[in-house]
Amino acid sequence: MKIEPSDALIIVDVQNDFCPGGALAVPDGDAVVEPINRVAPLFSHVVTTQDWHPPHHCSFKEQGGMWPVHCVAGTSGADLHPQLNQQAVHLRIRKADTAERDAYSGFDHTDLAAQLRQRGVRRVFVCGLATDYCVRATTLDALKEGFVTFVITDAVRGVDVQPGDSEKALREMQEAGATMVTSGELG
Ligand code: VGL
Ligand code: ZN
């Protein structure tokens, strides 16, 4: 599949806390870095998103949420994975950055849709972490925003709080209109 100048790559939350050794490690999470680095140079628009929480964010267990403390703004856990090639990144989005609300989607209370439209982007290719949370939500919102949306299936990994959550999420994204592709198909 040929990547066009009006295509964007959205790299979701490839942050240290979601990788092995991190506070909310996604199994095999760092395995997304290699395919992402391979396809990123094909794109004229590369976006990274980051979960960017204040220290007492509502999603944390201590506040009654469901997650351990993770991706606290400005900490190394919130940094992008050190092996992720950031030379090709054109736009950085940070989300869920106020204490009282969570946001799984990179479009939720950010200017991502406006930024993409301003750049003339028509199709988005989503990859990163985690399949069953932020990749899912970002993909569903991309479709709602009217972008033709692809998920790069070998460049996502899921949390699987319940076994099968990631597969279920991939089915849901497909049913909503996203197309599944692999990194090897892109050129
Ligand atoms: C995420 C759980 C909590 C994600 C973010 O990036 O998928 N998951 N916060
Ligand atoms: Zn979070």
GROMACS .gro file of C-alpha atoms and ligand atoms in nm:
model
  197
    1MET     CA    1   0.000   0.000   0.000
    2LYS     CA    2   0.139   0.333  -0.112
    3ILE     CA    3   0.176   0.604   0.152
    4GLU     CA    4   0.061   0.943   0.019
    5PRO     CA    5   0.180   1.292   0.120
    6SER     CA    6  -0.160   1.351   0.284
    7ASP     CA    7  -0.124   1.048   0.515
    8ALA     CA    8  -0.034   1.082   0.883
    9LEU     CA    9   0.120   0.835   1.125
   10ILE     CA   10  -0.017   0.862   1.480
   11ILE     CA   11   0.218   0.703   1.734
   12VAL     CA   12   0.012   0.650   2.048
   13ASP     CA   13   0.174   0.660   2.393
   14VAL     CA   14   0.502   0.477   2.325
   15GLN     CA   15   0.618   0.590   2.669
   16ASN     CA   16   0.853   0.430   2.920
   17ASP     CA   17   0.577   0.360   3.172
   18PHE     CA   18   0.391   0.146   2.915
   19CYS     CA   19   0.703  -0.053   2.825
   20PRO     CA   20   0.862  -0.344   3.016
   21GLY     CA   21   1.001  -0.211   3.346
   22GLY     CA   22   0.751   0.077   3.350
   23ALA     CA   23   0.476   0.153   3.602
   24LEU     CA   24   0.197   0.021   3.377
   25ALA     CA   25   0.391  -0.208   3.147
   26VAL     CA   26   0.213  -0.346   2.844
   27PRO     CA   27   0.340  -0.701   2.777
   28ASP     CA   28   0.595  -0.682   2.495
   29GLY     CA   29   0.515  -0.310   2.465
   30ASP     CA   30   0.861  -0.213   2.338
   31ALA     CA   31   0.817  -0.449   2.040
   32VAL     CA   32   0.626  -0.170   1.863
   33VAL     CA   33   0.937   0.048   1.837
   34GLU     CA   34   1.106  -0.146   1.553
   35PRO     CA   35   0.811  -0.146   1.309
   36ILE     CA   36   0.729   0.216   1.396
   37ASN     CA   37   1.086   0.329   1.327
   38ARG     CA   38   1.075   0.139   0.997
   39VAL     CA   39   0.754   0.303   0.866
   40ALA     CA   40   0.785   0.655   1.014
   41PRO     CA   41   1.019   0.783   0.737
   42LEU     CA   42   0.747   0.704   0.479
   43PHE     CA   43   0.518   0.970   0.628
   44SER     CA   44   0.511   1.345   0.572
   45HIS     CA   45   0.316   1.391   0.895
   46VAL     CA   46   0.421   1.204   1.210
   47VAL     CA   47   0.239   1.266   1.537
   48THR     CA   48   0.323   1.135   1.883
   49THR     CA   49   0.076   1.131   2.168
   50GLN     CA   50   0.169   1.113   2.535
   51ASP     CA   51  -0.035   1.034   2.842
   52TRP     CA   52   0.059   1.336   3.057
   53HIS     CA   53  -0.094   1.312   3.402
   54PRO     CA   54  -0.063   1.540   3.704
   55PRO     CA   55   0.066   1.363   4.020
   56HIS     CA   56  -0.280   1.294   4.168
   57HIS     CA   57  -0.468   1.211   3.850
   58CYS     CA   58  -0.820   1.068   3.882
   59SER     CA   59  -0.723   0.749   3.693
   60PHE     CA   60  -0.478   0.649   3.968
   61LYS     CA   61  -0.582   0.383   4.226
   62GLU     CA   62  -0.505   0.620   4.516
   63GLN     CA   63  -0.775   0.850   4.374
   64GLY     CA   64  -1.022   0.567   4.318
   65GLY     CA   65  -0.921   0.503   3.957
   66MET     CA   66  -0.814   0.173   3.801
   67TRP     CA   67  -0.446   0.229   3.723
   68PRO     CA   68  -0.121   0.251   3.915
   69VAL     CA   69   0.049   0.592   3.909
   70HIS     CA   70   0.186   0.628   3.554
   71CYS     CA   71   0.300   0.887   3.301
   72VAL     CA   72   0.328   1.172   3.548
   73ALA     CA   73   0.407   1.485   3.349
   74GLY     CA   74   0.776   1.562   3.333
   75THR     CA   75   0.896   1.227   3.475
   76SER     CA   76   1.107   0.977   3.282
   77GLY     CA   77   0.810   0.736   3.285
   78ALA     CA   78   0.623   0.985   3.069
   79ASP     CA   79   0.911   1.019   2.820
   80LEU     CA   80   0.886   0.849   2.485
   81HIS     CA   81   1.081   0.522   2.459
   82PRO     CA   82   1.449   0.608   2.412
   83GLN     CA   83   1.478   0.394   2.098
   84LEU     CA   84   1.182   0.556   1.926
   85ASN     CA   85   1.326   0.763   1.642
   86GLN     CA   86   1.197   1.112   1.707
   87GLN     CA   87   1.373   1.284   1.419
   88ALA     CA   88   1.068   1.232   1.204
   89VAL     CA   89   0.815   1.365   1.459
   90HIS     CA   90   0.630   1.676   1.337
   91LEU     CA   91   0.365   1.717   1.605
   92ARG     CA   92   0.351   1.625   1.975
   93ILE     CA   93   0.020   1.589   2.153
   94ARG     CA   94  -0.015   1.555   2.530
   95LYS     CA   95  -0.343   1.443   2.679
   96ALA     CA   96  -0.523   1.377   3.009
   97ASP     CA   97  -0.319   1.655   3.163
   98THR     CA   98  -0.570   1.777   3.423
   99ALA     CA   99  -0.636   1.597   3.753
  100GLU     CA  100  -1.011   1.559   3.724
  101ARG     CA  101  -1.052   1.398   3.383
  102ASP     CA  102  -0.901   1.108   3.192
  103ALA     CA  103  -0.864   1.086   2.816
  104TYR     CA  104  -0.763   0.773   2.629
  105SER     CA  105  -0.797   0.928   2.285
  106GLY     CA  106  -0.536   1.159   2.137
  107PHE     CA  107  -0.829   1.363   2.000
  108ASP     CA  108  -0.996   1.410   2.341
  109HIS     CA  109  -0.962   1.777   2.450
  110THR     CA  110  -0.662   1.831   2.220
  111ASP     CA  111  -0.624   2.014   1.889
  112LEU     CA  112  -0.514   1.700   1.704
  113ALA     CA  113  -0.806   1.696   1.457
  114ALA     CA  114  -0.762   2.066   1.376
  115GLN     CA  115  -0.386   2.023   1.332
  116LEU     CA  116  -0.433   1.728   1.097
  117ARG     CA  117  -0.695   1.913   0.892
  118GLN     CA  118  -0.474   2.219   0.872
  119ARG     CA  119  -0.202   1.999   0.723
  120GLY     CA  120  -0.443   1.853   0.469
  121VAL     CA  121  -0.431   1.505   0.619
  122ARG     CA  122  -0.699   1.267   0.489
  123ARG     CA  123  -0.585   0.924   0.610
  124VAL     CA  124  -0.432   0.830   0.945
  125PHE     CA  125  -0.233   0.520   1.036
  126VAL     CA  126  -0.250   0.440   1.407
  127CYS     CA  127   0.012   0.243   1.602
  128GLY     CA  128   0.150   0.223   1.958
  129LEU     CA  129   0.012   0.146   2.305
  130ALA     CA  130  -0.219   0.020   2.429
  131THR     CA  131  -0.439  -0.159   2.176
  132ASP     CA  132  -0.733  -0.196   2.414
  133TYR     CA  133  -0.721   0.158   2.557
  134CYS     CA  134  -0.554   0.452   2.389
  135VAL     CA  135  -0.504   0.297   2.045
  136ARG     CA  136  -0.870   0.188   2.044
  137ALA     CA  137  -1.002   0.527   2.157
  138THR     CA  138  -0.777   0.723   1.920
  139THR     CA  139  -0.879   0.505   1.625
  140LEU     CA  140  -1.252   0.532   1.698
  141ASP     CA  141  -1.222   0.911   1.731
  142ALA     CA  142  -1.021   0.938   1.408
  143LEU     CA  143  -1.309   0.765   1.230
  144LYS     CA  144  -1.563   0.996   1.398
  145GLU     CA  145  -1.356   1.295   1.285
  146GLY     CA  146  -1.388   1.172   0.929
  147PHE     CA  147  -1.035   1.045   0.866
  148VAL     CA  148  -0.985   0.728   0.664
  149THR     CA  149  -0.826   0.519   0.936
  150PHE     CA  150  -0.585   0.226   0.942
  151VAL     CA  151  -0.438   0.032   1.233
  152ILE     CA  152  -0.088  -0.113   1.193
  153THR     CA  153  -0.150  -0.443   1.369
  154ASP     CA  154   0.211  -0.552   1.423
  155ALA     CA  155   0.290  -0.208   1.569
  156VAL     CA  156   0.035  -0.220   1.854
  157ARG     CA  157   0.029  -0.414   2.182
  158GLY     CA  158  -0.243  -0.439   2.446
  159VAL     CA  159  -0.279  -0.450   2.824
  160ASP     CA  160  -0.538  -0.734   2.828
  161VAL     CA  161  -0.672  -0.668   3.179
  162GLN     CA  162  -0.921  -0.937   3.074
  163PRO     CA  163  -0.776  -1.197   2.834
  164GLY     CA  164  -0.888  -1.121   2.478
  165ASP     CA  165  -0.943  -0.747   2.533
  166SER     CA  166  -0.698  -0.654   2.257
  167GLU     CA  167  -0.853  -0.886   2.001
  168LYS     CA  168  -1.195  -0.755   2.093
  169ALA     CA  169  -1.070  -0.398   2.053
  170LEU     CA  170  -0.925  -0.474   1.709
  171ARG     CA  171  -1.260  -0.624   1.601
  172GLU     CA  172  -1.443  -0.319   1.733
  173MET     CA  173  -1.214  -0.081   1.543
  174GLN     CA  174  -1.265  -0.285   1.227
  175GLU     CA  175  -1.644  -0.287   1.269
  176ALA     CA  176  -1.635   0.091   1.313
  177GLY     CA  177  -1.460   0.122   0.975
  178ALA     CA  178  -1.087   0.098   1.040
  179THR     CA  179  -0.873  -0.112   0.806
  180MET     CA  180  -0.610  -0.345   0.950
  181VAL     CA  181  -0.269  -0.335   0.780
  182THR     CA  182   0.078  -0.462   0.866
  183SER     CA  183   0.393  -0.250   0.858
  184GLY     CA  184   0.537  -0.469   0.583
  185GLU     CA  185   0.254  -0.375   0.347
  186LEU     CA  186   0.339  -0.005   0.363
  187GLY     CA  187   0.578   0.149   0.118
  188VGL     C1  188  -0.338   0.405   2.868
  188VGL     C2  189  -0.415   0.306   3.060
  188VGL     C3  190  -0.408   0.425   3.127
  188VGL     C4  191  -0.296   0.391   2.726
  188VGL     C5  192  -0.330   0.526   2.933
  188VGL     O1  193  -0.210   0.470   2.679
  188VGL     O2  194  -0.346   0.299   2.657
  188VGL     N1  195  -0.382   0.296   2.930
  188VGL     N2  196  -0.365   0.535   3.064
  189ZN      ZN  197  -0.319   0.715   3.172
   0.00000   0.00000   0.00000
